[in-house]
Short mmCIF file of C-alpha atoms and ligand atoms in Angstrom, two decimals:
data_model
loop_
_atom_site.label_atom_id
_atom_site.label_comp_id
_atom_site.label_asym_id
_atom_site.label_seq_id
_atom_site.Cartn_x
_atom_site.Cartn_y
_atom_site.Cartn_z
CA MET W 4 121.55 100.51 101.19
CA THR W 5 118.06 98.71 100.38
CA HIS W 6 114.04 100.59 100.04
CA SER W 7 111.28 99.52 100.62
CA ARG W 8 108.01 99.42 98.67
CA CYS W 9 107.46 102.49 96.97
CA ALA W 10 103.55 103.74 98.51
CA SER W 11 101.36 102.75 94.91
CA TYR W 12 97.88 101.18 95.12
CA TYR W 13 101.10 97.90 94.18
CA THR W 14 101.55 97.94 97.58
CA ALA W 15 98.11 98.85 99.16
CA SER W 16 97.40 96.02 97.81
CA ILE W 17 100.15 93.39 97.61
CA HIS W 18 97.93 89.56 98.88
CA GLN W 19 100.80 88.12 100.42
CA GLU W 20 104.00 90.34 100.81
CA SER W 21 107.57 88.75 101.03
CA ASP W 22 109.51 87.38 103.62
CA HIS W 23 113.07 86.04 102.37
CA PRO W 24 116.47 85.77 104.05
CA ARG W 25 119.54 88.43 103.74
CA LEU W 26 122.70 86.56 102.18
CA GLU W 27 124.72 85.19 104.83
CA GLY W 28 128.19 82.82 104.65
CA ASP W 29 128.09 80.89 101.46
CA VAL W 30 125.12 79.22 99.18
CA THR W 31 126.34 76.89 96.22
CA VAL W 32 123.21 76.80 93.83
CA ASP W 33 123.15 75.86 89.93
CA VAL W 34 122.40 78.83 88.72
CA ALA W 35 122.55 82.12 90.71
CA ILE W 36 119.83 85.40 89.19
CA VAL W 37 120.79 88.01 90.65
CA GLY W 38 117.59 91.03 90.39
CA GLY W 39 113.44 89.59 91.65
CA GLY W 40 111.63 91.23 88.73
CA PHE W 41 110.06 89.88 86.58
CA THR W 42 113.45 88.46 84.30
CA GLY W 43 114.69 87.49 87.42
CA VAL W 44 111.56 84.84 88.38
CA ALA W 45 110.45 83.81 85.67
CA SER W 46 113.66 82.94 84.55
CA ALA W 47 113.55 81.01 88.50
CA VAL W 48 110.87 79.04 87.90
CA GLU W 49 111.24 77.77 84.67
CA LEU W 50 115.18 76.61 84.74
CA ALA W 51 113.45 75.24 89.04
CA GLU W 52 110.25 74.07 86.29
CA ARG W 53 113.03 71.90 84.78
CA GLY W 54 114.88 70.36 87.86
CA TYR W 55 117.81 73.73 88.46
CA ARG W 56 119.08 74.21 91.92
CA VAL W 57 118.45 78.03 91.74
CA ALA W 58 119.11 82.02 94.04
CA ILE W 59 117.58 84.57 93.09
CA ILE W 60 119.61 87.61 94.38
CA GLU W 61 117.93 90.78 95.38
CA ALA W 62 119.37 93.81 95.98
CA ASN W 63 115.39 94.32 97.55
CA LYS W 64 112.10 92.87 97.66
CA VAL W 65 110.35 90.56 95.41
CA GLY W 66 109.35 92.97 92.32
CA TRP W 67 110.18 96.16 93.73
CA GLY W 68 111.74 98.03 90.62
CA ALA W 69 109.89 97.69 87.05
CA SER W 70 107.82 94.53 88.20
CA GLY W 71 106.06 96.02 90.53
CA ARG W 72 106.06 98.97 89.44
CA ASN W 73 104.29 98.84 85.10
CA GLY W 74 100.70 98.99 83.99
CA GLY W 75 99.58 95.70 83.98
CA GLN W 76 99.30 95.73 80.37
CA VAL W 77 101.09 92.63 78.81
CA THR W 78 100.40 93.18 75.23
CA GLY W 79 101.89 91.56 72.33
CA SER W 80 104.11 94.88 70.90
CA LEU W 81 107.59 94.40 71.61
CA SER W 82 109.83 97.08 71.18
CA GLY W 83 112.43 97.51 68.39
CA GLU W 84 109.96 95.28 66.22
CA ALA W 85 110.97 96.72 62.89
CA ALA W 86 114.80 96.67 63.85
CA MET W 87 114.63 92.80 65.19
CA ARG W 88 113.16 91.62 62.59
CA LYS W 89 116.12 93.37 60.13
CA GLN W 90 119.05 91.84 61.76
CA MET W 91 116.88 89.13 62.70
CA ARG W 92 117.20 88.50 59.34
CA ARG W 93 121.63 87.82 59.04
CA THR W 94 120.53 84.94 60.75
CA LEU W 95 117.13 83.20 60.76
CA GLY W 96 117.12 84.75 57.01
CA GLN W 97 113.40 84.91 56.17
CA ALA W 98 112.10 82.96 58.67
CA ALA W 99 112.77 86.20 60.29
CA ASP W 100 109.15 87.20 60.10
CA ASP W 101 107.68 83.94 62.02
CA PHE W 102 109.95 84.57 64.58
CA VAL W 103 109.17 87.61 65.83
CA TRP W 104 105.21 87.57 64.81
CA ASN W 105 104.80 83.90 67.09
CA LEU W 106 106.83 86.49 69.91
CA ARG W 107 103.62 88.47 70.12
CA TRP W 108 101.64 85.80 70.88
CA ARG W 109 104.22 84.44 73.63
CA GLY W 110 104.65 85.96 76.38
CA GLN W 111 100.49 86.17 77.68
CA ARG W 112 100.10 82.63 76.46
CA ILE W 113 103.08 82.06 78.70
CA ILE W 114 101.58 84.35 82.24
CA ARG W 115 97.90 82.86 81.30
CA GLU W 116 98.97 79.22 81.26
CA ARG W 117 101.45 79.95 84.50
CA VAL W 118 98.84 82.23 86.52
CA GLU W 119 96.05 78.86 85.39
CA LYS W 120 98.71 76.56 85.94
CA TYR W 121 99.98 77.93 89.50
CA GLY W 122 96.75 79.61 90.31
CA ILE W 123 98.06 82.52 91.05
CA ALA W 124 95.80 85.69 91.74
CA CYS W 125 96.56 88.83 90.20
CA ASP W 126 93.22 90.24 88.48
CA LEU W 127 94.04 89.04 84.71
CA LYS W 128 91.51 89.90 82.21
CA LEU W 129 91.81 89.64 78.79
CA GLY W 130 90.76 93.19 76.74
CA HIS W 131 93.32 95.65 74.52
CA LEU W 132 91.82 98.63 72.78
CA GLN W 133 95.59 100.38 70.86
CA ALA W 134 93.87 103.44 70.14
CA ALA W 135 94.57 106.27 67.46
CA TRP W 136 95.53 109.22 68.52
CA LYS W 137 95.38 110.92 65.09
CA PRO W 138 93.89 110.12 61.80
CA SER W 139 97.15 108.76 60.11
CA HIS W 140 96.90 106.25 62.69
CA MET W 141 94.80 103.40 61.23
CA ALA W 142 97.00 102.56 59.21
CA ALA W 143 99.66 100.87 61.06
CA LEU W 144 96.09 99.36 62.70
CA GLN W 145 94.49 98.19 59.90
CA ALA W 146 97.72 96.64 58.43
CA ASP W 147 97.94 95.07 61.53
CA PHE W 148 94.18 93.58 61.70
CA GLU W 149 95.90 92.67 57.93
CA ALA W 150 98.02 90.89 59.72
CA CYS W 151 95.96 88.85 61.90
CA GLN W 152 93.83 87.60 59.92
CA ALA W 153 96.22 86.66 56.97
CA ARG W 154 98.41 84.98 59.90
CA ASP W 155 94.86 82.60 61.78
CA MET W 156 94.51 85.34 65.20
CA GLY W 157 92.01 87.14 62.78
CA GLU W 158 89.34 85.82 65.67
CA TYR W 159 90.86 88.29 67.90
CA VAL W 160 91.09 91.62 66.48
CA GLU W 161 88.44 93.34 65.65
CA LEU W 162 89.03 97.54 63.79
CA LEU W 163 86.82 100.05 64.92
CA ASP W 164 86.25 103.36 63.47
CA ALA W 165 85.70 106.62 65.46
CA ARG W 166 83.08 105.98 66.46
CA GLN W 167 83.15 101.53 67.68
CA VAL W 168 86.03 103.42 68.69
CA ARG W 169 83.20 105.13 71.61
CA ASP W 170 81.93 102.66 72.86
CA VAL W 171 84.10 100.33 74.17
CA ILE W 172 86.08 103.83 76.35
CA ARG W 173 84.15 106.70 76.24
CA THR W 174 86.08 108.97 75.54
CA GLU W 175 86.17 111.66 72.39
CA LEU W 176 90.07 111.68 71.92
CA TYR W 177 90.12 108.76 69.12
CA HIS W 178 89.99 108.34 65.83
CA GLY W 179 89.18 104.62 66.21
CA GLY W 180 91.45 101.43 67.13
CA LEU W 181 91.70 97.82 67.20
CA LEU W 182 90.08 95.47 69.82
CA ASN W 183 92.36 92.67 71.35
CA ARG W 184 90.55 89.33 72.66
CA TYR W 185 93.83 87.73 73.49
CA ASN W 186 96.02 90.94 75.02
CA LEU W 187 96.43 91.62 78.84
CA HIS W 188 96.51 93.02 81.58
CA LEU W 189 96.06 92.71 85.48
CA HIS W 190 98.38 93.91 89.45
CA PRO W 191 101.89 93.37 88.30
CA LEU W 192 103.26 93.02 91.42
CA ASN W 193 101.45 90.05 92.82
CA LEU W 194 101.64 88.32 89.45
CA CYS W 195 105.87 88.91 90.80
CA LEU W 196 104.74 87.71 94.42
CA GLY W 197 103.00 84.98 92.90
CA GLU W 198 105.68 84.09 90.48
CA ALA W 199 107.86 84.06 92.93
CA ARG W 200 105.99 82.01 96.07
CA VAL W 201 106.18 79.02 92.87
CA ALA W 202 110.39 79.49 92.14
CA GLU W 203 110.92 78.73 95.94
CA SER W 204 107.63 75.72 96.30
CA LEU W 205 109.61 74.16 93.00
CA GLY W 206 112.89 74.36 95.43
CA ALA W 207 114.73 77.54 94.77
CA ARG W 208 115.89 80.29 97.50
CA ILE W 209 115.48 83.63 97.03
CA PHE W 210 117.59 85.74 99.15
CA GLU W 211 116.49 89.67 99.47
CA ASP W 212 117.97 93.12 100.82
CA SER W 213 121.10 90.85 99.30
CA PRO W 214 122.71 94.39 97.50
CA VAL W 215 124.90 91.57 94.80
CA VAL W 216 127.83 94.41 94.68
CA ARG W 217 131.14 92.38 92.03
CA ILE W 218 130.61 89.10 90.20
CA ASP W 219 133.36 87.09 89.73
CA HIS W 220 134.24 85.22 86.90
CA GLY W 221 135.73 81.61 86.48
CA PRO W 222 135.11 77.98 85.40
CA SER W 223 132.93 78.28 88.36
CA PRO W 224 131.51 81.97 88.81
CA ALA W 225 129.96 83.82 92.19
CA VAL W 226 128.20 86.23 93.59
CA ILE W 227 129.18 88.30 95.23
CA THR W 228 127.20 90.53 98.26
CA SER W 229 128.77 92.50 101.49
CA ASN W 230 127.56 89.30 104.06
CA GLY W 231 128.53 86.22 101.22
CA SER W 232 128.30 84.41 98.00
CA VAL W 233 126.67 82.32 95.29
CA HIS W 234 128.23 79.78 94.07
CA ALA W 235 126.75 78.71 91.04
CA GLU W 236 127.33 76.84 86.47
CA ARG W 237 125.35 79.49 85.82
CA VAL W 238 124.61 83.76 86.58
CA LEU W 239 121.89 85.15 85.48
CA LEU W 240 121.82 89.14 84.95
CA ALA W 241 118.65 90.50 85.02
CA GLY W 242 119.53 93.94 87.48
CA ASN W 243 117.30 95.94 84.09
CA ALA W 244 117.87 99.94 85.02
CA TYR W 245 118.71 99.09 88.60
CA HIS W 246 122.01 98.02 88.05
CA ARG W 247 125.12 99.37 87.35
CA LEU W 248 126.63 96.26 87.56
CA GLU W 249 130.21 95.15 84.87
CA ARG W 250 130.29 98.84 83.54
CA ARG W 251 133.54 97.80 80.07
CA ARG W 252 131.03 94.93 79.30
CA LEU W 253 127.11 96.79 79.53
CA GLY W 254 128.12 100.81 80.24
CA GLY W 255 126.71 103.06 77.94
CA ARG W 256 124.00 100.60 75.90
CA LEU W 257 121.35 101.08 78.47
CA PHE W 258 119.71 104.26 79.79
CA PRO W 259 116.57 104.11 83.02
CA ALA W 260 113.59 106.56 81.24
CA SER W 261 111.41 107.69 84.58
CA LEU W 262 108.01 106.56 83.92
CA GLY W 263 105.72 107.88 86.12
CA ILE W 264 101.58 106.16 87.34
CA VAL W 265 98.45 107.63 88.75
CA THR W 266 95.71 106.37 90.66
CA THR W 267 92.20 106.94 91.44
CA ALA W 268 90.13 107.17 93.93
CA PRO W 269 87.49 104.05 93.45
CA LEU W 270 84.76 105.56 91.14
CA GLY W 271 81.63 103.47 91.52
CA GLY W 272 79.70 103.45 88.70
CA LEU W 273 82.00 106.46 87.00
CA ALA W 274 83.91 103.26 86.56
CA GLU W 275 82.58 100.95 84.44
CA ALA W 276 80.77 104.37 82.32
CA ILE W 277 83.99 104.71 81.33
CA ASN W 278 85.33 101.61 80.90
CA PRO W 279 82.59 99.47 80.43
CA HIS W 280 84.50 96.32 79.14
CA ASP W 281 87.10 96.47 81.23
CA LEU W 282 89.49 97.30 78.15
CA ALA W 283 92.81 98.19 78.47
CA VAL W 284 93.80 100.78 76.70
CA TYR W 285 97.37 102.82 74.82
CA ASP W 286 97.40 104.80 71.95
CA CYS W 287 100.03 104.84 68.96
CA ARG W 288 101.27 107.69 69.75
CA PHE W 289 105.29 106.89 70.50
CA VAL W 290 105.48 108.05 74.06
CA LEU W 291 101.94 107.34 74.87
CA ASP W 292 99.76 107.38 77.70
CA TYR W 293 98.51 104.35 78.57
CA TYR W 294 95.44 103.20 81.22
CA ARG W 295 92.97 100.98 82.58
CA LEU W 296 90.50 100.34 85.84
CA THR W 297 91.37 97.76 88.89
CA ALA W 298 90.58 95.95 90.92
CA ASP W 299 88.24 97.79 92.93
CA GLY W 300 86.82 100.39 90.01
CA ARG W 301 90.26 103.00 90.33
CA LEU W 302 91.52 104.65 86.86
CA LEU W 303 95.63 103.51 86.75
CA PHE W 304 96.66 106.02 84.34
CA GLY W 305 99.87 106.69 83.04
CA GLY W 306 101.98 108.65 80.84
CA GLY W 307 104.77 110.48 79.26
CA ALA W 308 108.50 109.30 80.13
CA ASN W 309 111.64 111.89 81.62
CA TYR W 310 114.65 110.28 79.77
CA SER W 311 117.12 112.50 81.80
CA GLY W 312 116.43 109.01 83.96
CA LYS W 313 115.64 111.42 86.76
CA ASP W 314 112.18 111.43 89.17
CA SER W 315 109.84 113.54 88.09
CA PRO W 316 108.93 116.28 90.74
CA ASP W 317 105.28 116.19 91.75
CA ILE W 318 104.05 113.16 88.90
CA ALA W 319 100.96 113.86 89.71
CA ALA W 320 100.34 117.58 88.97
CA GLU W 321 101.68 115.67 86.00
CA LEU W 322 99.89 113.62 84.47
CA ARG W 323 96.25 115.11 85.78
CA PRO W 324 95.94 116.51 82.93
CA ARG W 325 96.31 113.92 80.77
CA LEU W 326 93.93 111.66 82.15
CA GLU W 327 91.55 114.18 82.66
CA ALA W 328 91.96 115.52 78.51
CA THR W 329 91.49 111.33 78.12
CA PHE W 330 88.27 111.62 80.47
CA PRO W 331 86.31 115.24 81.18
CA GLN W 332 84.14 113.09 83.61
CA LEU W 333 86.54 112.68 86.06
CA ALA W 334 87.98 116.18 86.42
CA GLY W 335 88.70 117.26 90.22
CA THR W 336 88.68 113.03 91.41
CA GLN W 337 91.02 112.46 93.87
CA ILE W 338 94.56 110.47 92.75
CA ASP W 339 94.83 109.12 95.56
CA TYR W 340 98.45 107.16 94.22
CA ALA W 341 101.53 108.22 92.42
CA TRP W 342 104.52 106.67 91.50
CA GLN W 343 107.36 106.00 89.21
CA GLY W 344 109.40 103.87 87.95
CA MET W 345 112.35 102.59 85.67
CA ALA W 346 112.49 101.28 82.71
CA GLY W 347 115.23 100.26 80.48
CA ILE W 348 115.87 102.47 77.33
CA VAL W 349 118.16 100.59 74.11
CA VAL W 350 119.05 102.74 71.63
CA ASN W 351 117.55 100.79 68.72
CA ARG W 352 114.43 99.14 70.74
CA ILE W 353 115.53 95.41 70.39
CA PRO W 354 115.58 93.05 73.73
CA MET W 355 119.20 93.03 74.78
CA LEU W 356 120.34 89.27 75.99
CA GLY W 357 124.47 88.14 75.91
CA GLN W 358 126.52 86.37 77.52
CA LEU W 359 129.53 88.25 79.60
CA SER W 360 131.69 85.11 80.06
CA ASP W 361 130.93 81.84 78.84
CA ASN W 362 128.81 81.58 82.37
CA VAL W 363 127.71 83.97 82.78
CA TYR W 364 124.57 85.84 80.65
CA TYR W 365 122.38 89.52 81.12
CA ALA W 366 119.13 89.75 80.03
CA GLN W 367 117.55 93.30 79.68
CA GLY W 368 116.32 96.78 78.65
CA TYR W 369 112.73 95.98 77.39
CA SER W 370 112.22 99.75 76.65
CA GLY W 371 109.05 99.85 79.32
CA HIS W 372 107.39 96.92 77.21
CA GLY W 373 108.43 93.89 79.14
CA VAL W 374 105.45 92.35 81.42
CA ALA W 375 105.55 90.18 78.36
CA THR W 376 108.78 90.42 76.95
CA SER W 377 109.98 89.49 80.43
CA HIS W 378 108.24 85.75 80.42
CA ILE W 379 109.21 85.51 77.18
CA VAL W 380 113.33 86.29 78.06
CA GLY W 381 113.04 84.64 81.09
CA GLU W 382 111.67 80.57 79.10
CA ILE W 383 114.66 81.54 76.12
CA MET W 384 117.10 81.69 78.97
CA ALA W 385 115.96 79.33 81.03
CA LYS W 386 115.86 77.12 77.11
CA ALA W 387 119.59 78.02 77.02
CA ILE W 388 121.01 77.56 80.43
CA ALA W 389 119.58 73.46 79.02
CA GLY W 390 121.65 73.65 76.66
CA HIS W 391 119.94 74.40 73.87
CA LEU W 392 120.74 78.05 72.26
CA GLU W 393 119.41 78.98 68.78
CA GLU W 394 116.47 81.59 70.61
CA PHE W 395 119.05 83.08 72.93
CA ASP W 396 121.84 83.04 69.53
CA THR W 397 119.50 84.85 68.26
CA PHE W 398 118.65 87.79 70.47
CA ALA W 399 122.65 87.69 71.20
CA ALA W 400 123.87 88.43 67.50
CA CYS W 401 121.80 91.19 67.21
CA ARG W 402 124.17 94.21 67.53
CA HIS W 403 123.41 97.66 69.88
CA VAL W 404 124.77 101.13 69.94
CA LYS W 405 126.88 101.78 71.76
CA VAL W 406 127.23 105.67 72.55
CA PRO W 407 130.96 106.69 74.14
CA PHE W 408 130.71 107.58 77.84
CA GLY W 409 127.26 106.57 78.14
CA ASP W 410 126.91 107.00 82.25
CA ALA W 411 127.02 110.14 81.54
CA LEU W 412 126.06 110.91 78.31
CA GLY W 413 123.29 109.36 77.24
CA ASN W 414 120.60 110.51 79.16
CA PRO W 415 120.99 113.75 77.49
CA LEU W 416 121.38 112.14 74.28
CA LEU W 417 118.17 110.21 75.07
CA ALA W 418 116.65 112.51 76.06
CA VAL W 419 117.45 114.92 71.76
CA GLY W 420 116.51 111.67 70.53
CA MET W 421 113.62 110.93 72.54
CA TRP W 422 112.78 115.00 71.18
CA TYR W 423 113.25 114.99 68.00
CA TYR W 424 110.95 111.56 67.07
CA GLN W 425 108.27 113.67 69.07
CA LEU W 426 108.66 116.07 67.10
CA LEU W 427 108.93 114.23 63.78
CA GLU W 428 105.61 112.48 65.06
CA ARG W 429 103.15 115.70 65.16
CA TRP W 430 104.00 116.12 61.52
CA ARG W 431 102.55 112.64 60.42
C1 LIG A 16 105.92 103.19 85.09
C2 LIG A 16 106.14 101.49 84.36
C3 LIG A 16 105.48 101.46 84.19
C4 LIG A 16 104.72 100.21 82.68
N1 LIG A 16 104.06 99.76 82.16
C5 LIG A 16 104.35 98.66 81.57
C6 LIG A 16 103.57 98.19 80.81
O1 LIG A 16 102.10 98.33 81.20
N2 LIG A 16 103.85 96.78 79.68
C7 LIG A 16 104.41 96.32 79.57
O2 LIG A 16 104.85 95.22 79.05
N3 LIG A 16 106.38 96.96 80.45
C8 LIG A 16 105.44 98.15 81.12
N4 LIG A 16 107.06 98.76 81.84
C9 LIG A 16 107.77 97.69 81.72
C10 LIG A 16 107.94 96.56 82.76
O3 LIG A 16 107.64 97.12 83.48
C11 LIG A 16 109.69 96.43 82.43
O4 LIG A 16 110.31 96.05 81.54
C12 LIG A 16 110.10 95.07 83.49
O5 LIG A 16 108.59 95.16 84.42
C13 LIG A 16 111.64 94.52 83.66
O6 LIG A 16 111.33 93.76 84.51
P1 LIG A 16 112.49 92.85 85.55
O7 LIG A 16 112.44 91.81 86.07
O8 LIG A 16 114.08 93.25 83.83
O9 LIG A 16 113.60 94.60 85.56
P2 LIG A 16 112.91 95.40 87.43
O10 LIG A 16 111.71 94.76 86.90
O11 LIG A 16 113.26 96.32 86.67
O12 LIG A 16 113.44 94.58 88.55
C14 LIG A 16 115.20 94.27 88.71
C15 LIG A 16 115.82 93.94 89.55
O13 LIG A 16 116.86 93.68 89.97
C16 LIG A 16 117.19 94.06 91.38
N5 LIG A 16 119.03 95.07 91.18
C17 LIG A 16 119.40 96.14 90.67
N6 LIG A 16 120.44 95.52 90.57
C18 LIG A 16 120.49 94.59 92.40
C19 LIG A 16 122.00 94.09 92.61
N7 LIG A 16 123.09 95.48 92.28
N8 LIG A 16 121.83 92.98 93.17
C20 LIG A 16 120.73 91.71 94.01
N9 LIG A 16 119.61 92.95 92.37
C21 LIG A 16 119.51 94.06 91.99
C22 LIG A 16 116.52 94.92 91.72
O14 LIG A 16 115.30 95.35 92.64
C23 LIG A 16 114.84 95.90 90.73
O15 LIG A 16 113.81 94.29 91.51
C24 LIG A 16 106.50 99.98 82.13
C25 LIG A 16 107.44 99.97 83.11
C26 LIG A 16 107.63 101.41 84.35
C27 LIG A 16 109.12 101.54 85.05
#
């Protein structure tokens, strides 16, 4: 069964809705991509630019999943950085530190260049604040600031104390922050749809309303839907938290967590009053709040997570107190949109890239930090398919925890784990 888009601010402000046929009959391409979110679409653009014949097979609509529902914050805060550095030292030695550091800045560059090159209208703006929720958060921000100075990125960052942070975001909540002018924010659904149009203009074929029910492995693999099949030399599985394919190999490793967002009615002059520099903001907590203004001056506010793998019954009621605690000036403001989406959480938070067989790959699990990462992954997967495997192999060599009976037990265990980490955070 296929599903229409969720009723979100993003859906209501689409520039150009996608309209692709259902897969019927047999199609042959070089690379078949399962899933039309950022991972699938960014990989398709990269591959089509390199001359590959590509098909995207999407169960619902392009950008239907997390890619069309997220906070739109394009930051270099990769999930699982520390774990990544540790594991990648096994393959890269000391070069792992540079590799991970460079990843921090790569997704923003890819997106900016693509948006500029192809003229994708997606409200892209520069500027982000990572805000200290507690005084103890300042140490990590200070360390990041110093790392930027030491590595020639100092011009993009500024460390703010409690007084200075109130000049850029009009809330009393924070004890300081790290301002980053290299990070961006944007309308993710319009970016995803725009990138899909780019892929199509470069020759990619896109099929919607076409859930893949099976992948046939072998020398020439195929993805199978109820009405057709795509035969290819290579297959990329990019279904993230929404797919249930290949359970034997992938089951028990990635768990869906439901994240929610609300958007207020347009705020008029209040928008500039609370966020005069039009920054995207998130705080430093393990499970954080994040927000930014939309192009028409609404506050788009997300926070918390439901680790049961199910949506919350009333996300607007859950988020309103957090929004009003941040901006008491907005008490009672009308909420026009409330929606939820699934992020794919991995236990060690390292993005999962790997192979299911010689010519079938997967890429998933950005643990709630996937806008930049999915674009980096698109580049890495295209390079791998073109025979340049170094970066892919570095990710693929990372070990991931497999939770026994994980498809049944994973989410309850994840919920307990997250509760534990949040408790620890309270004492720090
Ligand atoms: C509410 C929310 C807020 C977030 N905020 C941010 C943020 O501000 N910044 C950030 O960096 N990250 C954020 N994230 C995370 C980010 O959105 C994701 O990591 C990223 O979009 C994942 O992209 P993807 O293409 O891998 O997956 P998705 O966008 O989920 O795409 C997967 C696609 O695969 C399709 N699919 C699944 N199964 C099949 C099948 N069998 N056959 C065919 N198609 C299939 C689905 O329909 C879906 O369209 C947020 C996530 C959520 C949910």
